[in-house]
Coordinates of C-alpha atoms in Angstrom, one line a residue:
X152 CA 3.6 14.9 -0.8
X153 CA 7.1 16.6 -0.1
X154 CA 10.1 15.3 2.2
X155 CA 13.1 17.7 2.7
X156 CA 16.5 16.7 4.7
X157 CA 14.8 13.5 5.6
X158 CA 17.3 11.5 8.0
X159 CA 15.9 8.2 9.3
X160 CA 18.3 6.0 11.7
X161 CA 18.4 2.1 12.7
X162 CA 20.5 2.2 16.0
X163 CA 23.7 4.0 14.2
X164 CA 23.0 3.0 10.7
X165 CA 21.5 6.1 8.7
X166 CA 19.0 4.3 6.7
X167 CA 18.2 7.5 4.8
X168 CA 20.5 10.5 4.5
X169 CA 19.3 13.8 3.7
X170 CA 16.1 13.0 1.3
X171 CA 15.0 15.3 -0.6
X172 CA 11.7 14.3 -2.9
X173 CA 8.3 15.4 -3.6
X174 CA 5.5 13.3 -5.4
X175 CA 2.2 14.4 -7.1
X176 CA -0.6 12.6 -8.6
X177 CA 0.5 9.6 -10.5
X178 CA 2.2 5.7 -9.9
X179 CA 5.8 6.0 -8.7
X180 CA 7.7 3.2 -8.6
X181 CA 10.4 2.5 -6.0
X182 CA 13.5 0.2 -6.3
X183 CA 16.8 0.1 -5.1
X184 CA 18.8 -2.9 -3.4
X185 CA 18.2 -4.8 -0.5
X186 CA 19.0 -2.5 2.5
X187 CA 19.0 0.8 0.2
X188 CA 16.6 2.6 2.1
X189 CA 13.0 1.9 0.8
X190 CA 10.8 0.2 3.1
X191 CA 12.4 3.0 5.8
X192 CA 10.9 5.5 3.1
X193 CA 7.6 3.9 3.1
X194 CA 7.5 3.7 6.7
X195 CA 8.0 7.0 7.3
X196 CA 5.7 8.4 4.7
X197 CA 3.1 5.6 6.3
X198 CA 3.1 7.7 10.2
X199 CA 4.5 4.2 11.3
X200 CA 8.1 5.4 11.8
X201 CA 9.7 8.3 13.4
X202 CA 12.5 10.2 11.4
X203 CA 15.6 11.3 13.2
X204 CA 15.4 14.6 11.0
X205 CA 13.9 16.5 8.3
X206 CA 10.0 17.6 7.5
X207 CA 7.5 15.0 5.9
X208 CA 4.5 17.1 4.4
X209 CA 1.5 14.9 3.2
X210 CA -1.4 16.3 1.9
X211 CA -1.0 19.8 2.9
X212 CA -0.3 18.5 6.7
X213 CA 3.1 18.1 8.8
X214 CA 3.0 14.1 9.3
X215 CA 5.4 15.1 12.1
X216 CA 2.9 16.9 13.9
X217 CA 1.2 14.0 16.3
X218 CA -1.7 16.3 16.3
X219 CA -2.0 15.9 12.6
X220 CA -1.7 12.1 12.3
X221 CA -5.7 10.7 12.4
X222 CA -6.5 13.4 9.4
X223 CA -3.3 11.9 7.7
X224 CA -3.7 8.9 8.3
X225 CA -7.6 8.8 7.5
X226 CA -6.8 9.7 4.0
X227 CA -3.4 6.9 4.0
X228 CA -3.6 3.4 2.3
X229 CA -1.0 1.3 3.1
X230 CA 0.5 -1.9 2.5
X231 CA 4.1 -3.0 4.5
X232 CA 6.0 -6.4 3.2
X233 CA 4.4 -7.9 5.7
X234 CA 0.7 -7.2 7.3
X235 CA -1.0 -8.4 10.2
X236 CA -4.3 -9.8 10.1
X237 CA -6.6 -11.9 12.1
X238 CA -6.7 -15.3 10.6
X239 CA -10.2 -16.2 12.5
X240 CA -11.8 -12.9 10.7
X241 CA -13.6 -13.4 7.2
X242 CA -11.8 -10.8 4.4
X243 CA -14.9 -9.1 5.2
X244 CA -15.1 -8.7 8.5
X245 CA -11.2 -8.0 8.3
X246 CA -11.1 -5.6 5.7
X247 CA -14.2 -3.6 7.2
X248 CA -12.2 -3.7 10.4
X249 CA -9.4 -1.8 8.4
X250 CA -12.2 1.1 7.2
X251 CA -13.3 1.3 11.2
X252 CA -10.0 2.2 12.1
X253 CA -10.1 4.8 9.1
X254 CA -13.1 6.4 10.8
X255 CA -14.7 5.5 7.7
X256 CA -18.7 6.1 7.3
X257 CA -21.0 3.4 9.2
X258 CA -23.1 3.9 6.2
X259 CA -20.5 4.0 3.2
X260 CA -18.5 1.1 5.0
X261 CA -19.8 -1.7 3.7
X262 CA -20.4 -0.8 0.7
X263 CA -16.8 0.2 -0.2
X264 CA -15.3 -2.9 1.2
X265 CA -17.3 -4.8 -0.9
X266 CA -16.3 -2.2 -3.9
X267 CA -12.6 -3.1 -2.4
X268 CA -12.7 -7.1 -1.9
X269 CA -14.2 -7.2 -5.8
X270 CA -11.4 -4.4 -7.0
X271 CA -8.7 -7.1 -6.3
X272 CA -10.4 -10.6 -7.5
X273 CA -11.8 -11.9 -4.3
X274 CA -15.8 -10.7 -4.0
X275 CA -16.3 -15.0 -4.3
X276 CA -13.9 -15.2 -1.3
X277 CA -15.8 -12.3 0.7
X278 CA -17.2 -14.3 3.5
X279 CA -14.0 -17.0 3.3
X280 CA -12.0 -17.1 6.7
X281 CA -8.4 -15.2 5.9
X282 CA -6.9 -18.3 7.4
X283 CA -8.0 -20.9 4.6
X284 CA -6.5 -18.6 1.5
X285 CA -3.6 -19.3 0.0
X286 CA -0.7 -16.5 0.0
X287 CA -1.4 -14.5 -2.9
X288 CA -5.0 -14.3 -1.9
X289 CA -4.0 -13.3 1.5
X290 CA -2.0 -10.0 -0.1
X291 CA -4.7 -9.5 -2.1
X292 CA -6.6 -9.0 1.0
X293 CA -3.6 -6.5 2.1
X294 CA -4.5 -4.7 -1.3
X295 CA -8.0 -4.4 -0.9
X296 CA -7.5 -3.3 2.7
X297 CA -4.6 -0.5 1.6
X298 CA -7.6 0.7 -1.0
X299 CA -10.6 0.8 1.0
X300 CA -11.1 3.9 1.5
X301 CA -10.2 5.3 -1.6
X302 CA -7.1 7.1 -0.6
X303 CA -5.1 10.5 -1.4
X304 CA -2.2 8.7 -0.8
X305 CA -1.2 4.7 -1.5
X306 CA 2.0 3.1 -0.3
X307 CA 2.6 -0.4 -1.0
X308 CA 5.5 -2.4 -0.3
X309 CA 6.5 -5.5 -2.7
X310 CA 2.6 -5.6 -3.6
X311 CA 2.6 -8.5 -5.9
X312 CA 5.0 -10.9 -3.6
X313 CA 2.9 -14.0 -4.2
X314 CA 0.9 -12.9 -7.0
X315 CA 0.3 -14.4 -10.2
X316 CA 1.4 -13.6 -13.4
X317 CA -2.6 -12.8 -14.6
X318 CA -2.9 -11.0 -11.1
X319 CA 0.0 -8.8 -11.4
X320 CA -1.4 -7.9 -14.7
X321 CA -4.6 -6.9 -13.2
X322 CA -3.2 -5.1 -10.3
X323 CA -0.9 -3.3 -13.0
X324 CA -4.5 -2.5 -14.4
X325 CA -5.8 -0.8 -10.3
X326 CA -2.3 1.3 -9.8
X327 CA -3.1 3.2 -13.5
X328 CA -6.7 3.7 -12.6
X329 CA -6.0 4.4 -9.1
X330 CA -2.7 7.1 -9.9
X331 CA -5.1 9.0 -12.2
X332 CA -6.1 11.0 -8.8
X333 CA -3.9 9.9 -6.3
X334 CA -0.7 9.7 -5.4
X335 CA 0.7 6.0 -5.2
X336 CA 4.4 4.8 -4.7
X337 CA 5.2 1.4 -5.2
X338 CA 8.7 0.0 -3.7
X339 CA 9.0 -3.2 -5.6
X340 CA 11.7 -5.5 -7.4
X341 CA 10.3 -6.5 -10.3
X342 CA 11.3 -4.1 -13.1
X343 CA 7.7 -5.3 -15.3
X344 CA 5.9 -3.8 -12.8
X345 CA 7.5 -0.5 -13.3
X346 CA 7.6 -0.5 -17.1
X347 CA 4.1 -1.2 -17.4
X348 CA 2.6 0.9 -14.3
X349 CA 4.9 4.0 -13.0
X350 CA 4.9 7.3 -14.2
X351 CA 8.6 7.6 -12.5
X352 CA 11.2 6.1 -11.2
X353 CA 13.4 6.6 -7.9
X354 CA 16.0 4.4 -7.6
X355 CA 17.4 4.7 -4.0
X356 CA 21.1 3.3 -2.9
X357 CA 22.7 3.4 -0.2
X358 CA 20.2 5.8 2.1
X359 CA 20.3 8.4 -0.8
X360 CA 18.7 9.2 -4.0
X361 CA 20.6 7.3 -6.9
X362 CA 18.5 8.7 -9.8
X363 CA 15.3 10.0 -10.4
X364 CA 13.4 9.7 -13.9
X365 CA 10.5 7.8 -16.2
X366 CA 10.7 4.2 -16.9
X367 CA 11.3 5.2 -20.4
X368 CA 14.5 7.3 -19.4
X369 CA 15.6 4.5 -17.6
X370 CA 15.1 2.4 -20.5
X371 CA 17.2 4.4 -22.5
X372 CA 19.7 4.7 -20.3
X373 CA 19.9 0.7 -20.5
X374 CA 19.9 0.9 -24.1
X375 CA 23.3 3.2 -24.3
X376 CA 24.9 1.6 -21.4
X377 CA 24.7 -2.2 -22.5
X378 CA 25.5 -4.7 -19.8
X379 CA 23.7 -8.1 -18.0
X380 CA 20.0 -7.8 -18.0
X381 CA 17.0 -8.9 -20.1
X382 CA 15.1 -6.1 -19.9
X383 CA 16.4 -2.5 -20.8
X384 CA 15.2 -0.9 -17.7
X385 CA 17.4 -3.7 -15.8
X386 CA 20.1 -2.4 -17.5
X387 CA 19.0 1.2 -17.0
X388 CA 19.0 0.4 -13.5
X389 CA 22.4 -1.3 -13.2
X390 CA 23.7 1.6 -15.1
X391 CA 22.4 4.2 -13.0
X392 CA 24.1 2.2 -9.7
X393 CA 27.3 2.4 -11.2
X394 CA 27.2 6.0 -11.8
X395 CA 25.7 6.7 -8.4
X396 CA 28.1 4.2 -7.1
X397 CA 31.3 6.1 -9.1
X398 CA 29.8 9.7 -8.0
X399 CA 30.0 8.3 -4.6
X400 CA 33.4 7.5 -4.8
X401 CA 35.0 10.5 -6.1
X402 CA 33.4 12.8 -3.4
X403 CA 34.9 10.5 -0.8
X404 CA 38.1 10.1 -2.6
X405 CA 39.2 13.7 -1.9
X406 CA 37.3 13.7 2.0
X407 CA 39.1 10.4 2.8
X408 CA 42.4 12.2 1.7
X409 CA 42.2 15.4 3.3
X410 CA 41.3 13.1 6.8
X411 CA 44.5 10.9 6.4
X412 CA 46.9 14.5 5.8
X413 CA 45.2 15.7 9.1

């Protein structure tokens, strides 16, 4: 999965700004600020949002090609902040309403969303409305629908909002078996969930990529650099804002110049 010169706007804020990044086989973790750039990322990469420039290829195919989309999108898990579901549908019913729109198998469906509910804790909640679960069960159910159809390609946004410390551990456990043969990217906050799952790190800022590297790197670079944090990638992560940050304002030092002398 490749993006090159990707350029996604919100009315006149550039959200992303020139992108360039490619991801292969393996769990990539996301994280950046609040407003950095991510969940536009995601969305992108997802077929839910249009970029205002730049080429998306996913799986061999140009995502920008509408004629392209349902095979894309066939082979696509994916997992926003925040999903919508239909409280009066059982996590069965709802999650094999998820493989339906896949185009998924009438014969292989219900067997996989079974495979899917009991991948994520909940095969005793199967045939429980989605309405009577509490809030970590219900993004559960938002895992289990993102990997129902055992996909190429996994996006999931803040996946463990609401989880557990035990379930986080578990889901930990899915993204490792699930990266060994596809490609997954994880925006999230929580630095544990990087250490433990990602085989890389991106840290957007600011609509650009800020750094790019392994947890352990990123570790490391926390250990050198010292500061606030309790973990060393925390630190790694606050040192590589401030570089991005200082690189940032060096090459608009000398631009901001030369436009006041003109």
């Amino acid at each position: 999965m490749r993006v090159a010169g990707l350029r996604v706007r919100h009315r006149r804020t550039l959200a992303l700004d020139s992108v360039d990044l490619d991801f292969g086989p393996g769990v990539h973790g996301l994280l950046g600020p609040n407003g950095a750039g991510k969940t536009s990322l995601i969305r992108v990469l997802a077929t839910v949002a249009e970029p205002a420039g730049g080429r998306v290829e996913i799986l061999g195919h140009d995502a920008l090609d509408h004629r392209r989309r349902a095979a894309v999108r066939r082979r696509l898990g994916y997992l926003p902040q925040e999903f919508g579901y239909y409280p009066g549908f059982t996590v069965r019913e709802f999650v094999a309403y998820v493989a339906w729109l896949k185009e998924m198998p009438a014969d292989t469906a219900p067997a996989a969303v079974e495979r899917a509910v009991a991948r994520v804790g909940l095969a005793d909640r199967i045939d429980a409305k989605v309405r009577t679960l509490s809030g970590g069960m219900v993004r559960r159910v938002g895992i289990a629908q993102a990997v129902v159809n055992d996909p190429r390609v996994l996006l999931l946004d803040e996946p463990t909002a609401g989880l557990d410390p035990k379930q986080r551990v578990d889901f930990r456990e899915l993204l490792r078996e699930l990266g060994a043969s596809s490609t997954v990217i994880v925006s999230t906050h929580l630095v544990e969930d990087v250490a433990a799952a990602c085989t890389d790190v991106t840290l957007v800022e600011g609509g650009r990529v800020a750094y790019r590297g392994t947890p352990a790197a990123l570790a490391a670079l926390g250990e050198s650099a010292g500061g606030a944090g309790d973990h060393p990638i925390e630190r790694g992560y606050a040192a590589a804002l401030r570089a991005h940050r200082a690189a940032a304002a060096r090459t608009a030092g000398p631009a901001a110049a030369e436009g006041a002398v003109r």
